[in-house]
């Protein structure tokens, strides 16, 4: 909002309530109270996953000139997740100098 004040333009900033701020807009001191304001019910968590999926789909999949990058991200996440799950079994099969 611009205000005209004695011949000069001045910008007036309004504070946004903490509940409406996005994660990247929250300061470190406000982070614990911001996390406690989130909805941790099953419906709230499902809604968060749905919003994330919709955001991903509209940004990478549902575009006019699409590329393979959106599918590659899902594939990379799957490979990383699979590696993390099977790491306990894989670490015993390493080549070592001394057995």
Tab-separated table of C-alpha atoms in Angstrom:
chain	number	residue	atom	x	y	z
A	1	UNK	CA	0.000	0.000	0.000
A	2	UNK	CA	1.398	3.368	-0.975
A	3	UNK	CA	0.628	6.421	1.098
A	4	UNK	CA	1.158	9.974	-0.053
A	5	UNK	CA	2.834	11.763	2.844
A	6	UNK	CA	4.173	15.328	2.507
A	7	UNK	CA	5.031	14.920	-1.128
A	8	UNK	CA	6.863	11.620	-0.674
A	9	UNK	CA	5.718	8.098	-1.309
A	10	UNK	CA	6.000	5.828	1.666
A	11	UNK	CA	5.400	2.100	1.700
A	12	UNK	CA	3.288	0.800	4.550
A	13	UNK	CA	3.770	-2.861	5.476
A	14	UNK	CA	1.031	-4.711	7.266
A	15	UNK	CA	1.955	-7.621	9.473
A	16	UNK	CA	0.584	-10.953	8.318
A	17	UNK	CA	-0.767	-13.261	11.038
A	18	UNK	CA	1.598	-16.113	11.841
A	19	UNK	CA	-0.951	-18.755	10.881
A	20	UNK	CA	-1.188	-17.400	7.321
A	21	UNK	CA	2.575	-17.198	6.702
A	22	UNK	CA	4.314	-19.688	4.457
A	23	UNK	CA	7.237	-21.720	5.767
A	24	UNK	CA	9.854	-19.633	3.958
A	25	UNK	CA	8.408	-16.405	5.422
A	26	UNK	CA	8.638	-17.568	9.045
A	27	UNK	CA	11.603	-16.388	11.130
A	28	UNK	CA	13.547	-18.885	13.217
A	29	UNK	CA	12.166	-17.511	16.478
A	30	UNK	CA	8.600	-17.962	15.234
A	31	UNK	CA	9.170	-21.487	13.888
A	32	UNK	CA	8.121	-23.535	16.968
A	33	UNK	CA	4.858	-21.635	17.389
A	34	UNK	CA	4.221	-21.806	13.623
A	35	UNK	CA	4.669	-25.594	13.655
A	36	UNK	CA	2.269	-25.929	16.589
A	37	UNK	CA	-0.386	-23.990	14.628
A	38	UNK	CA	-0.393	-26.550	11.795
A	39	UNK	CA	-3.198	-29.072	11.456
A	40	UNK	CA	-1.864	-32.528	12.397
A	41	UNK	CA	-5.138	-34.394	12.120
A	42	UNK	CA	-5.346	-37.118	9.448
A	43	UNK	CA	-7.532	-34.807	7.354
A	44	UNK	CA	-4.997	-31.969	7.659
A	45	UNK	CA	-2.058	-34.194	6.719
A	46	UNK	CA	-3.968	-35.609	3.744
A	47	UNK	CA	-4.794	-32.054	2.664
A	48	UNK	CA	-1.116	-31.083	2.871
A	49	UNK	CA	-0.133	-34.030	0.665
A	50	UNK	CA	-2.917	-33.155	-1.774
A	51	UNK	CA	-1.744	-29.530	-2.001
A	52	UNK	CA	1.825	-30.704	-2.571
A	53	UNK	CA	0.742	-33.093	-5.308
A	54	UNK	CA	-1.403	-30.431	-6.986
A	55	UNK	CA	1.472	-27.956	-6.874
A	56	UNK	CA	3.906	-30.503	-8.358
A	57	UNK	CA	1.429	-31.607	-11.028
A	58	UNK	CA	0.617	-28.060	-12.148
A	59	UNK	CA	4.281	-27.005	-12.183
A	60	UNK	CA	5.878	-29.974	-13.962
A	61	UNK	CA	3.264	-32.225	-15.560
A	62	UNK	CA	0.294	-30.087	-16.594
A	63	UNK	CA	2.233	-27.599	-18.750
A	64	UNK	CA	2.041	-26.593	-22.371
A	65	UNK	CA	5.632	-27.510	-23.279
A	66	UNK	CA	6.338	-30.386	-20.958
A	67	UNK	CA	9.570	-32.274	-20.592
A	68	UNK	CA	10.800	-35.388	-18.885
A	69	UNK	CA	12.037	-33.458	-15.814
A	70	UNK	CA	8.869	-33.969	-13.768
A	71	UNK	CA	8.942	-37.723	-14.248
A	72	UNK	CA	12.700	-37.783	-13.583
A	73	UNK	CA	12.144	-36.168	-10.181
A	74	UNK	CA	9.688	-38.888	-9.191
A	75	UNK	CA	12.104	-41.552	-10.440
A	76	UNK	CA	15.024	-40.022	-8.517
A	77	UNK	CA	12.933	-39.826	-5.341
A	78	UNK	CA	11.952	-43.482	-5.761
A	79	UNK	CA	15.571	-44.575	-6.253
A	80	UNK	CA	16.732	-42.598	-3.217
A	81	UNK	CA	13.899	-43.945	-1.067
A	82	UNK	CA	14.616	-47.535	-2.163
A	83	UNK	CA	18.303	-47.122	-1.389
A	84	UNK	CA	17.529	-45.772	2.078
A	85	UNK	CA	15.190	-48.681	2.763
A	86	UNK	CA	17.670	-51.346	1.596
A	87	UNK	CA	20.816	-49.699	3.030
A	88	UNK	CA	20.958	-52.057	6.011
A	89	UNK	CA	21.290	-55.064	3.692
A	90	UNK	CA	23.595	-53.324	1.209
A	91	UNK	CA	26.181	-52.190	3.749
A	92	UNK	CA	27.175	-55.796	4.451
A	93	UNK	CA	28.047	-56.380	0.788
A	94	UNK	CA	30.699	-53.656	0.555
A	95	UNK	CA	34.167	-54.508	-0.652
A	96	UNK	CA	36.513	-54.133	2.288
A	97	UNK	CA	40.234	-54.489	2.618
A	98	UNK	CA	39.963	-56.515	5.807
A	99	UNK	CA	37.063	-58.874	6.329
